[in-house]
mmCIF file of C-alpha atoms in Angstrom:
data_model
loop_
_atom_site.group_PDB
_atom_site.id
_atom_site.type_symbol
_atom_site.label_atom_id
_atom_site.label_comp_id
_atom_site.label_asym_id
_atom_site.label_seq_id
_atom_site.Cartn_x
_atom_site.Cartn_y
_atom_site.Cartn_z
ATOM 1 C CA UNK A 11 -54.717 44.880 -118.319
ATOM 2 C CA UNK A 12 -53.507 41.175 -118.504
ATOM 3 C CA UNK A 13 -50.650 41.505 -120.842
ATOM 4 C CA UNK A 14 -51.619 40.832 -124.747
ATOM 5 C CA UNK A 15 -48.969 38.701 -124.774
ATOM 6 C CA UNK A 16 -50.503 36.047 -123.134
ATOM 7 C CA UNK A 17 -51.405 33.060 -124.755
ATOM 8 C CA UNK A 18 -55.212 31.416 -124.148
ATOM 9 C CA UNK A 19 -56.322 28.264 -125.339
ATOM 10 C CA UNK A 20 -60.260 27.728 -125.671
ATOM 11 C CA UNK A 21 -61.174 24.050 -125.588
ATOM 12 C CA UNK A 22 -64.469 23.739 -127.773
ATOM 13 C CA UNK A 23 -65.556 25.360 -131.191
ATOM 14 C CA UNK A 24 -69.296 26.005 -130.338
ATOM 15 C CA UNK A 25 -70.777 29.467 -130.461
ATOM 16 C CA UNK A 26 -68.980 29.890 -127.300
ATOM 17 C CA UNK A 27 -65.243 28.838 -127.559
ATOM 18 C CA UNK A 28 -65.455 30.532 -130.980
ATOM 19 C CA UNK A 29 -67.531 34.191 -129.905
ATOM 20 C CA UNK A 30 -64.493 34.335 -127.354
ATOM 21 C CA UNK A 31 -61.752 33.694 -129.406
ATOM 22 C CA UNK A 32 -62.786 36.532 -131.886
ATOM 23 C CA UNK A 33 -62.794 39.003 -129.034
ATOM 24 C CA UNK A 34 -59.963 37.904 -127.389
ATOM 25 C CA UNK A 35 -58.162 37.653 -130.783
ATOM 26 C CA UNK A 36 -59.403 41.448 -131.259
ATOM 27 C CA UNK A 37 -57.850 42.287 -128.357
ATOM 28 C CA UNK A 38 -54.398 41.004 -129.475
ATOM 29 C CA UNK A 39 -53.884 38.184 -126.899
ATOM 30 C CA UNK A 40 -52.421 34.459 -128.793
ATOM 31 C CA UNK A 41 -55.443 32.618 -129.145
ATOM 32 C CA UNK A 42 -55.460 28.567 -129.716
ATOM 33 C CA UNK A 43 -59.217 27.348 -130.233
ATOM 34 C CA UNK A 44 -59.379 23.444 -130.005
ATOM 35 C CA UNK A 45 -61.936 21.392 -131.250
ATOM 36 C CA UNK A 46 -61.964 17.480 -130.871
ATOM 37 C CA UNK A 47 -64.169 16.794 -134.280
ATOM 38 C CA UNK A 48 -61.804 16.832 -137.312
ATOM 39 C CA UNK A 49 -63.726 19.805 -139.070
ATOM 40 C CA UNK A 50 -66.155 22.477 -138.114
ATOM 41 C CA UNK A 51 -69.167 21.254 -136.448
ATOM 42 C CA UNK A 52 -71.773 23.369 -138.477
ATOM 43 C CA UNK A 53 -74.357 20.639 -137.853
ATOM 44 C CA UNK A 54 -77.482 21.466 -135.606
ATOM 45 C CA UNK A 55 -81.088 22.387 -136.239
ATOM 46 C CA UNK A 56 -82.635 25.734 -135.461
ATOM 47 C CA UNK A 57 -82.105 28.589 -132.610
ATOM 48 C CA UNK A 58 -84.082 31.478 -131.341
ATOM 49 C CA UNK A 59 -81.869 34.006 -130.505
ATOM 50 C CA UNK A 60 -83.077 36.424 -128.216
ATOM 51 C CA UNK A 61 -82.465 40.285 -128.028
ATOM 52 C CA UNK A 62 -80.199 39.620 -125.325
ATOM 53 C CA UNK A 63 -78.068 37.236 -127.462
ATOM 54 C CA UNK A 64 -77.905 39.579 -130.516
ATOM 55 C CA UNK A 65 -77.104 42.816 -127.815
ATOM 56 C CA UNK A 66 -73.638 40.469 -126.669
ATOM 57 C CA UNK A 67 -73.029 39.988 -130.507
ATOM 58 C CA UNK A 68 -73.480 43.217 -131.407
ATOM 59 C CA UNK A 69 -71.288 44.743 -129.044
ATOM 60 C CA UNK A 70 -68.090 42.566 -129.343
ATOM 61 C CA UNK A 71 -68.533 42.173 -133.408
ATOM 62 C CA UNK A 72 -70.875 44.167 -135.526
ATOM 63 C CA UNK A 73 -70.042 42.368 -138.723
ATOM 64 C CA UNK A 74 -71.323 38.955 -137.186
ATOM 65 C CA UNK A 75 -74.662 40.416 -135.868
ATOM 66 C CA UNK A 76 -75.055 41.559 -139.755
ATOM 67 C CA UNK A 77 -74.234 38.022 -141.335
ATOM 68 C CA UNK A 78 -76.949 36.431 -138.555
ATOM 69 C CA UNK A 79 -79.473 39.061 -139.391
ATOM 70 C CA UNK A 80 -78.953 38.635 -143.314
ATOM 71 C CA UNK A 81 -78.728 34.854 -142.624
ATOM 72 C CA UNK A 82 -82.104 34.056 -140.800
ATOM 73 C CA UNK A 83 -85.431 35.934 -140.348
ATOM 74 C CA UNK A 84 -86.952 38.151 -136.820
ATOM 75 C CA UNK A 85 -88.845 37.216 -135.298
ATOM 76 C CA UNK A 86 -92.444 38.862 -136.322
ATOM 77 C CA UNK A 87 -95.413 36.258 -134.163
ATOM 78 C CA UNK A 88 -95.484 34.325 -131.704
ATOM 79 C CA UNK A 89 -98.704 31.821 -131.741
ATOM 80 C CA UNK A 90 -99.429 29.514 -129.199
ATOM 81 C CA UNK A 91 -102.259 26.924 -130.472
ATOM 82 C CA UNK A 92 -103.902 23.396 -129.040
ATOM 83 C CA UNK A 93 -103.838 20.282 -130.666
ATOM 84 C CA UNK A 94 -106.811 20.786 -132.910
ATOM 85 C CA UNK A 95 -104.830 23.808 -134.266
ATOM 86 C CA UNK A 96 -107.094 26.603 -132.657
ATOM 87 C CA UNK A 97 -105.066 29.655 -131.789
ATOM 88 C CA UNK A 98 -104.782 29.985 -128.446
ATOM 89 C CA UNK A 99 -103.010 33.820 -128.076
ATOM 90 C CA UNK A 100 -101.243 35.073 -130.645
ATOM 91 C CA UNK A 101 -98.528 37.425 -129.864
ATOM 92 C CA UNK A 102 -96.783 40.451 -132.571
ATOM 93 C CA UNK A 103 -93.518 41.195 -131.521
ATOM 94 C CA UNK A 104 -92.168 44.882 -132.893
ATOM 95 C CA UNK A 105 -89.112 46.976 -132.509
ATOM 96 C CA UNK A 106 -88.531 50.392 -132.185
ATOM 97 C CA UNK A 107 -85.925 51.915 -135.002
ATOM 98 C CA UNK A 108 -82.714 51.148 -134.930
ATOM 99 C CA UNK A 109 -83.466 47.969 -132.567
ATOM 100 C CA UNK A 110 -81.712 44.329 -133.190
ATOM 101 C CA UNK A 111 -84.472 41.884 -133.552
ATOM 102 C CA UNK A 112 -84.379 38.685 -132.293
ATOM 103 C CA UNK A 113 -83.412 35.984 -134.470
ATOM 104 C CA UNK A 114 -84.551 32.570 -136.150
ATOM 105 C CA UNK A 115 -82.001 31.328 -137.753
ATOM 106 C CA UNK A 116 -79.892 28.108 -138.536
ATOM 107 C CA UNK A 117 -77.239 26.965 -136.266
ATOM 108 C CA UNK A 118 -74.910 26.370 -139.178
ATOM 109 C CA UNK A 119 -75.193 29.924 -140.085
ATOM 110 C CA UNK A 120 -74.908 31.329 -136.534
ATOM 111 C CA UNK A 121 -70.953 29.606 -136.457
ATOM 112 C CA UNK A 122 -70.077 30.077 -139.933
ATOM 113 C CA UNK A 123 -70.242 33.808 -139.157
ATOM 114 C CA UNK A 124 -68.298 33.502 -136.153
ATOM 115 C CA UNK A 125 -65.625 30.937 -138.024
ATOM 116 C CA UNK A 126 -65.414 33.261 -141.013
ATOM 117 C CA UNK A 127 -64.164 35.673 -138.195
ATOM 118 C CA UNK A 128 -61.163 33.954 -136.922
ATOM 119 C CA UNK A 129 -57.773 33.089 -138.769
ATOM 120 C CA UNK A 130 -58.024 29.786 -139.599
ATOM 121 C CA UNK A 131 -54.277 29.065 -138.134
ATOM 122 C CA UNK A 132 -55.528 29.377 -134.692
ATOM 123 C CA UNK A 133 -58.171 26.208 -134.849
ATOM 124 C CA UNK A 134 -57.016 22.493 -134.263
ATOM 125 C CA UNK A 135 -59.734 20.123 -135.034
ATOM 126 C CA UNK A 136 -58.598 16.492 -133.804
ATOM 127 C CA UNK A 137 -58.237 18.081 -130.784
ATOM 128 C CA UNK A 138 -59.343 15.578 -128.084
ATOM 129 C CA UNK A 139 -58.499 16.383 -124.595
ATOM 130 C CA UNK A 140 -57.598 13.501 -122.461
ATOM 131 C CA UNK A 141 -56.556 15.495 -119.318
ATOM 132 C CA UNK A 142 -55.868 18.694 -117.454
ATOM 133 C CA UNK A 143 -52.822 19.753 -115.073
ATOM 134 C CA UNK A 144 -51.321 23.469 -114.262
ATOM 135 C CA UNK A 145 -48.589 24.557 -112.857
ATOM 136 C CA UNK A 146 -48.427 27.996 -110.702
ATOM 137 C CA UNK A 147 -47.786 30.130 -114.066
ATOM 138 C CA UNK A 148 -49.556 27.878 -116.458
ATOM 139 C CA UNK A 149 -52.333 25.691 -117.585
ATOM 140 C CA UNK A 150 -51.860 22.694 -119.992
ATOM 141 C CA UNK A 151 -53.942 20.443 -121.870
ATOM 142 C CA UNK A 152 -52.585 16.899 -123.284
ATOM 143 C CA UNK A 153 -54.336 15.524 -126.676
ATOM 144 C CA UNK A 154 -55.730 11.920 -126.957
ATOM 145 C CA UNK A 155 -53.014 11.776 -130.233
ATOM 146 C CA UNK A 156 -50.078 13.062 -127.592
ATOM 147 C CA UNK A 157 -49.692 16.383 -128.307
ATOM 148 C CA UNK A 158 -50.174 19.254 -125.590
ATOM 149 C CA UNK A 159 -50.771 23.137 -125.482
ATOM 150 C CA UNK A 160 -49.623 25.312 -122.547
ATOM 151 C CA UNK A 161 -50.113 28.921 -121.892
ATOM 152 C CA UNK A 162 -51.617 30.944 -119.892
ATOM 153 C CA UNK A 163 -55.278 30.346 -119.603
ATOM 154 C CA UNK A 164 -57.122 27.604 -120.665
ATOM 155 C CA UNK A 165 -60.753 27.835 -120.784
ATOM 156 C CA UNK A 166 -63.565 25.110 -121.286
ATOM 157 C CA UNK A 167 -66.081 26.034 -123.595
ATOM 158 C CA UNK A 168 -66.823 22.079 -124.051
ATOM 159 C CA UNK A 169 -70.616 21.839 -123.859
ATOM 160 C CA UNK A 170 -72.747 19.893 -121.308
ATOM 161 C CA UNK A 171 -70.992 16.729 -120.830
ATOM 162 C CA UNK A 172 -67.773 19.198 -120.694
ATOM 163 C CA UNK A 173 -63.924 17.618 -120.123
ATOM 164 C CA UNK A 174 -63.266 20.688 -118.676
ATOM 165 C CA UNK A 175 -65.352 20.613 -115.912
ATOM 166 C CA UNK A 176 -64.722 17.449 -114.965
ATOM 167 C CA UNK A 177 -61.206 19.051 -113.894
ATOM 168 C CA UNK A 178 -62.753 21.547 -112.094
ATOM 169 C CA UNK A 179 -65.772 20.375 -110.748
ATOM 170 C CA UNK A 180 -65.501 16.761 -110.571
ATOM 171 C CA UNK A 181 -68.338 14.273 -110.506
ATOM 172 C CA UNK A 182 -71.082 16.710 -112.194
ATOM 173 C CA UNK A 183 -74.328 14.730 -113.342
ATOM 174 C CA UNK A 184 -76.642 15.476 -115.963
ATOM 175 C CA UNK A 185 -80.420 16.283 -114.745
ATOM 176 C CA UNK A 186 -82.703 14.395 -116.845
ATOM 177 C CA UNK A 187 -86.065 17.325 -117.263
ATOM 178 C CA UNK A 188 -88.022 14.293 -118.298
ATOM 179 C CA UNK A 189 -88.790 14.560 -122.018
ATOM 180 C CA UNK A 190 -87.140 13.243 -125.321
ATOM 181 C CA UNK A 191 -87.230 16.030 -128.021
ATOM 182 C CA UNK A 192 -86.552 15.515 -131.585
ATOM 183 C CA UNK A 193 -85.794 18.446 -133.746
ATOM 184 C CA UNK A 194 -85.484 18.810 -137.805
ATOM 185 C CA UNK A 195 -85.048 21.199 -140.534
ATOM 186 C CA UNK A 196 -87.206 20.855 -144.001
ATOM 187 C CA UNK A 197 -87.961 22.987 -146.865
ATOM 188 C CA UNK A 198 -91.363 24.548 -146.219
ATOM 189 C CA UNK A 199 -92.913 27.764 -148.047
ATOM 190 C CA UNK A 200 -96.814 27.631 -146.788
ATOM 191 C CA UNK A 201 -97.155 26.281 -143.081
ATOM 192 C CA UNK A 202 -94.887 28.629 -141.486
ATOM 193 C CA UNK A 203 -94.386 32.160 -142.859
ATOM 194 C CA UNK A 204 -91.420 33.851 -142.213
ATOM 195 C CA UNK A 205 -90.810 35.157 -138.620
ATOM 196 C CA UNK A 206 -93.339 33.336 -137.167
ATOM 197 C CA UNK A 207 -92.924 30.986 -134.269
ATOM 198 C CA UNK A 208 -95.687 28.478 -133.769
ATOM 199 C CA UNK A 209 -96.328 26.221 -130.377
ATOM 200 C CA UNK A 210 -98.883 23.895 -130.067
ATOM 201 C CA UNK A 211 -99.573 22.977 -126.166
ATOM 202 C CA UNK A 212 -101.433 19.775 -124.373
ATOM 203 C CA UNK A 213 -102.751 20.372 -121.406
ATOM 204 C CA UNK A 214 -100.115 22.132 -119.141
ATOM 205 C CA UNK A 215 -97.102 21.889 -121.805
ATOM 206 C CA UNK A 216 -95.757 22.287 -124.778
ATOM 207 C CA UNK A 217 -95.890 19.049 -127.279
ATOM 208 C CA UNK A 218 -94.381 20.488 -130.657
ATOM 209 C CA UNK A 219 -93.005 23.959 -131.998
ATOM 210 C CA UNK A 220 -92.088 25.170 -135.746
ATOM 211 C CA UNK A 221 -90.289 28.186 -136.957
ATOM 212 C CA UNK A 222 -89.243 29.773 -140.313
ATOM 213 C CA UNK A 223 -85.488 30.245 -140.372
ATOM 214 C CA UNK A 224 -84.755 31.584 -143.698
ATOM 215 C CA UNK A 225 -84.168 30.336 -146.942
ATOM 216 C CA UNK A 226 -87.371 28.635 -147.650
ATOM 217 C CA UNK A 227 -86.717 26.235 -144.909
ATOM 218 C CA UNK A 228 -88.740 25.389 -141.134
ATOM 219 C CA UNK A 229 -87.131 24.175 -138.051
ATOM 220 C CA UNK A 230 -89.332 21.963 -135.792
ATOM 221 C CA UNK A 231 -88.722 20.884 -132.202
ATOM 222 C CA UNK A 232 -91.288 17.676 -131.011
ATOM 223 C CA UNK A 233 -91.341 17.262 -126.972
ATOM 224 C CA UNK A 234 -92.491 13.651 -125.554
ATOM 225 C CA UNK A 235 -92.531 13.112 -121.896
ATOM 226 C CA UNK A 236 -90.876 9.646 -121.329
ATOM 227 C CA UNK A 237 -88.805 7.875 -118.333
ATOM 228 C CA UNK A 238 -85.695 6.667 -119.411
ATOM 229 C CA UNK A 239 -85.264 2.871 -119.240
ATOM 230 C CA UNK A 240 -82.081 1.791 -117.519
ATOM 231 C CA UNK A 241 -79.779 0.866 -119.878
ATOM 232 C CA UNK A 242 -80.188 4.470 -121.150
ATOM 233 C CA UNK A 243 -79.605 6.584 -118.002
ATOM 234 C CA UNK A 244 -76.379 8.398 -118.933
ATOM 235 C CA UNK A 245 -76.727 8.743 -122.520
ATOM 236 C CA UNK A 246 -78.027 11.411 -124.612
ATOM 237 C CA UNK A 247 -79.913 9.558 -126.728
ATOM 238 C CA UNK A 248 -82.641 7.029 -126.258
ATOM 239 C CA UNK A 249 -81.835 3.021 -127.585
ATOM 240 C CA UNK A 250 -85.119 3.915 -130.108
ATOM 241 C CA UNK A 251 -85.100 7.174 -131.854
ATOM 242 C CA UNK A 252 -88.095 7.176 -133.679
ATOM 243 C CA UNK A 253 -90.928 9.009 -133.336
ATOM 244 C CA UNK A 254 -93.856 7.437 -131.772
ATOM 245 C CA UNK A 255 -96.487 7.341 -134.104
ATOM 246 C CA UNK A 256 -99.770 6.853 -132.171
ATOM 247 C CA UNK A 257 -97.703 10.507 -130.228
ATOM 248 C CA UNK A 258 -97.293 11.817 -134.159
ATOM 249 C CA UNK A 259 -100.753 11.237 -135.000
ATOM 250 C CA UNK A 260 -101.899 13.693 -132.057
ATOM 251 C CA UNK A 261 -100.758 16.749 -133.760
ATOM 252 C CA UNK A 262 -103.010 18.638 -136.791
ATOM 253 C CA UNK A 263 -102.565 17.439 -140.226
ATOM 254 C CA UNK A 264 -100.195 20.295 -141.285
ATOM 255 C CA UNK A 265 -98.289 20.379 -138.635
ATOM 256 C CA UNK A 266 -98.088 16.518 -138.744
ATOM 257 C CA UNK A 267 -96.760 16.230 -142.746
ATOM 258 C CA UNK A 268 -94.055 18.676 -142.065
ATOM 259 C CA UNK A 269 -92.462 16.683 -139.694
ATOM 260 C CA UNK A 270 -93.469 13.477 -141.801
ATOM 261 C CA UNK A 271 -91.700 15.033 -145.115
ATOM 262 C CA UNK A 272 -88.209 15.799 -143.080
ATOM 263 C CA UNK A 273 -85.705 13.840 -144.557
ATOM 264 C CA UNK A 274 -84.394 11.162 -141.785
ATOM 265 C CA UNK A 275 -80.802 12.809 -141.975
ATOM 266 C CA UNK A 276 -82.378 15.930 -141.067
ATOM 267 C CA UNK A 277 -83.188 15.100 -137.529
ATOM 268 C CA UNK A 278 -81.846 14.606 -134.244
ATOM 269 C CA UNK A 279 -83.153 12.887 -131.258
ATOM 270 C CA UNK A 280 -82.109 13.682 -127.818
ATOM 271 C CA UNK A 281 -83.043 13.615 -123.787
ATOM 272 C CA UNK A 282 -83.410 16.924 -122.440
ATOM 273 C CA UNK A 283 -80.966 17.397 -120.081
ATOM 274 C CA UNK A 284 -78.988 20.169 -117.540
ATOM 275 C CA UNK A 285 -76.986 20.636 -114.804
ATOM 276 C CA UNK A 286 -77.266 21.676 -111.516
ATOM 277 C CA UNK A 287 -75.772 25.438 -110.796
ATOM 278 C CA UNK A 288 -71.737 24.847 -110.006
ATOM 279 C CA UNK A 289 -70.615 26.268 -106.860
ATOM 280 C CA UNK A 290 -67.705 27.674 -108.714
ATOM 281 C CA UNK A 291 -66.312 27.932 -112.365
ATOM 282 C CA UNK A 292 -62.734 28.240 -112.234
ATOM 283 C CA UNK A 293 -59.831 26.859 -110.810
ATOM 284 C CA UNK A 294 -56.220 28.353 -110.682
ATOM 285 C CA UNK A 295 -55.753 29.349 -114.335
ATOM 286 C CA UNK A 296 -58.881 26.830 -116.084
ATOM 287 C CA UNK A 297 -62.519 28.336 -116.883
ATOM 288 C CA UNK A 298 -65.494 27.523 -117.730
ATOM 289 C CA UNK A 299 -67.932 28.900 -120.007
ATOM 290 C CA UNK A 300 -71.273 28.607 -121.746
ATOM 291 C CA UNK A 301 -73.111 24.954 -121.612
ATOM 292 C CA UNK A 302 -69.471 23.706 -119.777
ATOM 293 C CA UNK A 303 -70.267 25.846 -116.680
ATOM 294 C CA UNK A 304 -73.731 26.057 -116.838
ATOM 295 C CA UNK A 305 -76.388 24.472 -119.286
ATOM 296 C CA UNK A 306 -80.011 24.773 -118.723
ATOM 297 C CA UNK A 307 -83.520 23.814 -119.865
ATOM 298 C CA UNK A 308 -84.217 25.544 -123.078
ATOM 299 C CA UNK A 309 -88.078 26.894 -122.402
ATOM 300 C CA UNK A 310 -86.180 30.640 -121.572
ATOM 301 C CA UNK A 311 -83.723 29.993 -125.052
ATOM 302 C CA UNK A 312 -80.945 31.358 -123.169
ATOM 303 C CA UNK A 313 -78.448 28.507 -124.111
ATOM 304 C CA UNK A 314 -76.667 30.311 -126.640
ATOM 305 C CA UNK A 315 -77.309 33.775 -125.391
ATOM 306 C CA UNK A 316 -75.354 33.178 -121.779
ATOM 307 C CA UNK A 317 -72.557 31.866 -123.524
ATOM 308 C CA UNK A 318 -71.985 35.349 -125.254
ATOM 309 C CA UNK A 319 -72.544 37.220 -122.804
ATOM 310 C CA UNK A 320 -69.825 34.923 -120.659
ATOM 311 C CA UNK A 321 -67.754 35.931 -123.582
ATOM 312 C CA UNK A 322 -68.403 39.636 -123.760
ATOM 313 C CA UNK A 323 -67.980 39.809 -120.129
ATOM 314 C CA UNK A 324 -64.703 37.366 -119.484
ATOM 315 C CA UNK A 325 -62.949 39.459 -122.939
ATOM 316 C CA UNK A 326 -63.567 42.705 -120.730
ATOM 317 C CA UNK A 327 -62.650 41.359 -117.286
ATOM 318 C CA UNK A 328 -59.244 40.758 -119.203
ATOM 319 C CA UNK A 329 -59.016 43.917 -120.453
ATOM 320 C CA UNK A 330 -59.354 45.421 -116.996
ATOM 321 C CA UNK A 331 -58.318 43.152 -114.521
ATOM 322 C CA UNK A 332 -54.086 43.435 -113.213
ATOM 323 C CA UNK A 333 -53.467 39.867 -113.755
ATOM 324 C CA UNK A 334 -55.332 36.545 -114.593
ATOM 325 C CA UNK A 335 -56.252 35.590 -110.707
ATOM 326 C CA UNK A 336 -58.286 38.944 -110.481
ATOM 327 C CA UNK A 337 -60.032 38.493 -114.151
ATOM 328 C CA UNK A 338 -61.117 35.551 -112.996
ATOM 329 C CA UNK A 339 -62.336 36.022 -109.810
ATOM 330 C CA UNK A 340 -64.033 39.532 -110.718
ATOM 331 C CA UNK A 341 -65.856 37.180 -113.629
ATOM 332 C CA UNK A 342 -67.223 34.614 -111.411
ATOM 333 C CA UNK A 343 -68.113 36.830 -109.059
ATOM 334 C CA UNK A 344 -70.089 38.323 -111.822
ATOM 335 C CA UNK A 345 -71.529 35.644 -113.637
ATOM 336 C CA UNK A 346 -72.646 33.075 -111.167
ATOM 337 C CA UNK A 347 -75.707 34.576 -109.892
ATOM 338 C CA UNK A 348 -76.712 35.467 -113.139
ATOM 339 C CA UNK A 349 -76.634 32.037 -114.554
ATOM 340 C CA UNK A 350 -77.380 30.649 -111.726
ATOM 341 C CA UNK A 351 -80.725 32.565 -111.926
ATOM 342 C CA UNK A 352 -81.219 31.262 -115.741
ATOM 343 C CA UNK A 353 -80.818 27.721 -114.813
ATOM 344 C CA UNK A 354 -83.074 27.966 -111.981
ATOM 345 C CA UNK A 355 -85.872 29.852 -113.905
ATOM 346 C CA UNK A 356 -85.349 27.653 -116.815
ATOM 347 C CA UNK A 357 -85.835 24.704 -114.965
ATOM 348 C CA UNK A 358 -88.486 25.371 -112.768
ATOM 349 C CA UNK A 359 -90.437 26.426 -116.230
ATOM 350 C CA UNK A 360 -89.660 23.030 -118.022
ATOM 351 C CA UNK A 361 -91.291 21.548 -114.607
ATOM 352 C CA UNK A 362 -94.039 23.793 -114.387
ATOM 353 C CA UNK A 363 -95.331 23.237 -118.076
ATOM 354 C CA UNK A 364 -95.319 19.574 -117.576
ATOM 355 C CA UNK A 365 -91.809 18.171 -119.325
ATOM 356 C CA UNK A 366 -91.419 15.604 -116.457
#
C-alpha cells in the first residue's frame, strides 16, 4: 500500500475532487482539497444519477448514498412524448428489494452530502491555480494569491476546461455537439409527479426534458440546435442567453409555463460541449479525474457517475498498489478504455438524435 502518510492534494471541489477526498481521507492519507471559488459551489440545476453512480457511492460511503436518496426522488417513469404532448412510449422502471434506485435529485444536495463528509480544515476555497511543476518525489501547485501546496500527489479534478490538464495534456479543445441547452429549477406540484422523467422529441432529437427532484420542485433541461457565431467559439456561453421565443412557443402549453414561471436566477445557459478521449491521464505524480480527464455528451448521464467510479477505483489502486508510479499506471490502464467507451457512445448518441 502507498504509505498513509502521504499527502494528496485534489484540485477542484465538484462531486469528484470531493467523492475522492472522503475516501482517501477514510483511508488515512493527508488530504488538501482546493477549490478556486471562495465558498462551496452548491449551485447547479438537476442530475439523473444512474444505478451505476449510486453503486460507486454506495460502496465507498453508505451514509452519503442515504442523504442523496432522502434528498431527491427514484426514479419511477420514463415518458418520451412529441411536441403536441402525445406519449410516445412510456417506460416503468422497478427494482428488485434491497436495490439502490437511481436518482433525481438536486446538484446542491448531491455535494452538500459529500461536503458534510469531509473536515472542513482540509478545503481552501480561493484556491486558484496558476501553474504546475514536480520534482522526482513531488508534485506542487502555486496559487494565483502566491501561495503553493506540495506533496505527494496532486490530482485534477478541475472540470472540462480543467488547469490540470492543460499540464498534462496540453492544447486540449472543447468539441462543440452543436446545441445550446438551458436548464432551470422551479417549484412545481402538478406537471411532473414525483419520479417521473419526461422528454419531449422533434423529429430525430430531443428538444426539452423535465424531472421532479424532490421537495416540491422540477428541473428542466431545453436543447436548441444552433452554430456558434464567431466571436463566441471558445466560450461556454452564447453573447444572447435568452430563450428564443418563436423555439419556446413550439413546446405544449404545460410544458411551456413551467419554463415561463422559472425565476430568471434560476437558470443557466450553456453550449454543449466535450472533449476528445486523452491518450493518457497522468503524468509523473499529476492525475486527472472526472470531467478534467474526460467529459462527455450528457444523452448516457454518465458525467457524474464516471467521476465516482474514477474515485472508487483510484482510492483502491492506492490501497493496493507498492508505490504511487504503479497506482497510477494500474489506474489508467484501467480506466481509459472505459471512459473512453462513454465518451464515444455518448457522443455518437448526441449526433445520432440530431444535437448538431
Amino acid at each position: 500500500m502507498v504509505s498513509s502518510q502521504s499527502r494528496i492534494g485534489i484540485i477542484g471541489a465538484g462531486t469528484s475532487g470531493a467523492y475522492l477526498a472522503i475516501l482517501l481521507i477514510q483511508q488515512g492519507f493527508q488530504v488538501d482539497l482546493f477549490e478556486k471559488a471562495p465558498y462551496a459551489r452548491t449551485d447547479g440545476c438537476g442530475i439523473l444519477i444512474v444505478q451505476a453512480g449510486m453503486e460507486a457511492l454506495d460502496r465507498g460511503n453508505h451514509q452519503v448514498t442515504q442523504k442523496i436518496i432522502n434528498s431527491g426522488d427514484p426514479v419511477k417513469l420514463f415518458e418520451f412524448r412529441n411536441l403536441r404532448g402525445g406519449v410516445i412510449n412510456s417506460e416503468p422502471v422497478t427494482y428488485e428489494e434491497n436495490e439502490l434506485p437511481g436518482m433525481l435529485v438536486h446538484r446542491k444536495a448531491i455535494l452538500e452530502a459529500l461536503l458534510d463528509e469531509l473536515p472542513p480544515e482540509c478545503i481552501h476555497f480561493n484556491a486558484e491555480v496558476a501553474s504546475i511543476a514536480q520534482t522526482e518525489h513531488s508534485a506542487i501547485a502555486h496559487f494565483k494569491d502566491g501561495s503553493k501546496w506540495e506533496g505527494d500527489l496532486l490530482i485534477g479534478a478541475d472540470g472540462i476546461v480543467s488547469k490540470v490538464r492543460q499540464y498534462i495534456v496540453p492544447g486540449v479543445e472543447l468539441f462543440y455537439l452543436g446545441d445550446i441547452v438551458w436548464r432551470g429549477i422551479v417549484e412545481d406540484n402538478s406537471f411532473c409527479p414525483e419520479g417521473n422523467f419526461f422528454v419531449y422529441v422533434r423529429g430525430r432529437g430531443i428538444y426539452a426534458n423535465f424531472f421532479h427532484i424532490g421537495g416540491g420542485r422540477t428541473h428542466w433541461g431545453f436543447f436548441i440546435e444552433k452554430e456558434r457565431a464567431e466571436s463566441e467559439i471558445g466560450k461556454l456561453q452564447p453573447n444572447n442567453i435568452t430563450i428564443p421565443p418563436q423555439e419556446l412557443a413550439k413546446l405544449p402549453e404545460d410544458a411551456r409555463k413551467v419554463i415561463e414561471s422559472t425565476p430568471v436566477e434560476n437558470i443557466v445557459c450553456r453550449f454543449s460541449y466535450d472533449i476528445d478521449p486523452l491518450p493518457k491521464i497522468y503524468d509523473g505524480r499529476v492525475i486527472l479525474i472526472g470531467d478534467a480527464a474526460h467529459a462527455k455528451s450528457s444523452t448516457r448521464a454518465r458525467g457524474m457517475t464516471s467521476g465516482w467510479e474514477d474515485g472508487l477505483s483510484l482510492a483502491q489502486h492506492l490501497t493496493d498498489s507498492a508505490n504511487i508510479a504503479e497506482a497510477l499506471e494500474n489506474f489508467q490502464a484501467e480506466r481509459l478504455p472505459i471512459v473512453h467507451e462513454y465518451q464515444r457512445t455518448s457522443r455518437e448518441m448526441s449526433l445520432k438524435i440530431g444535437r448538431r
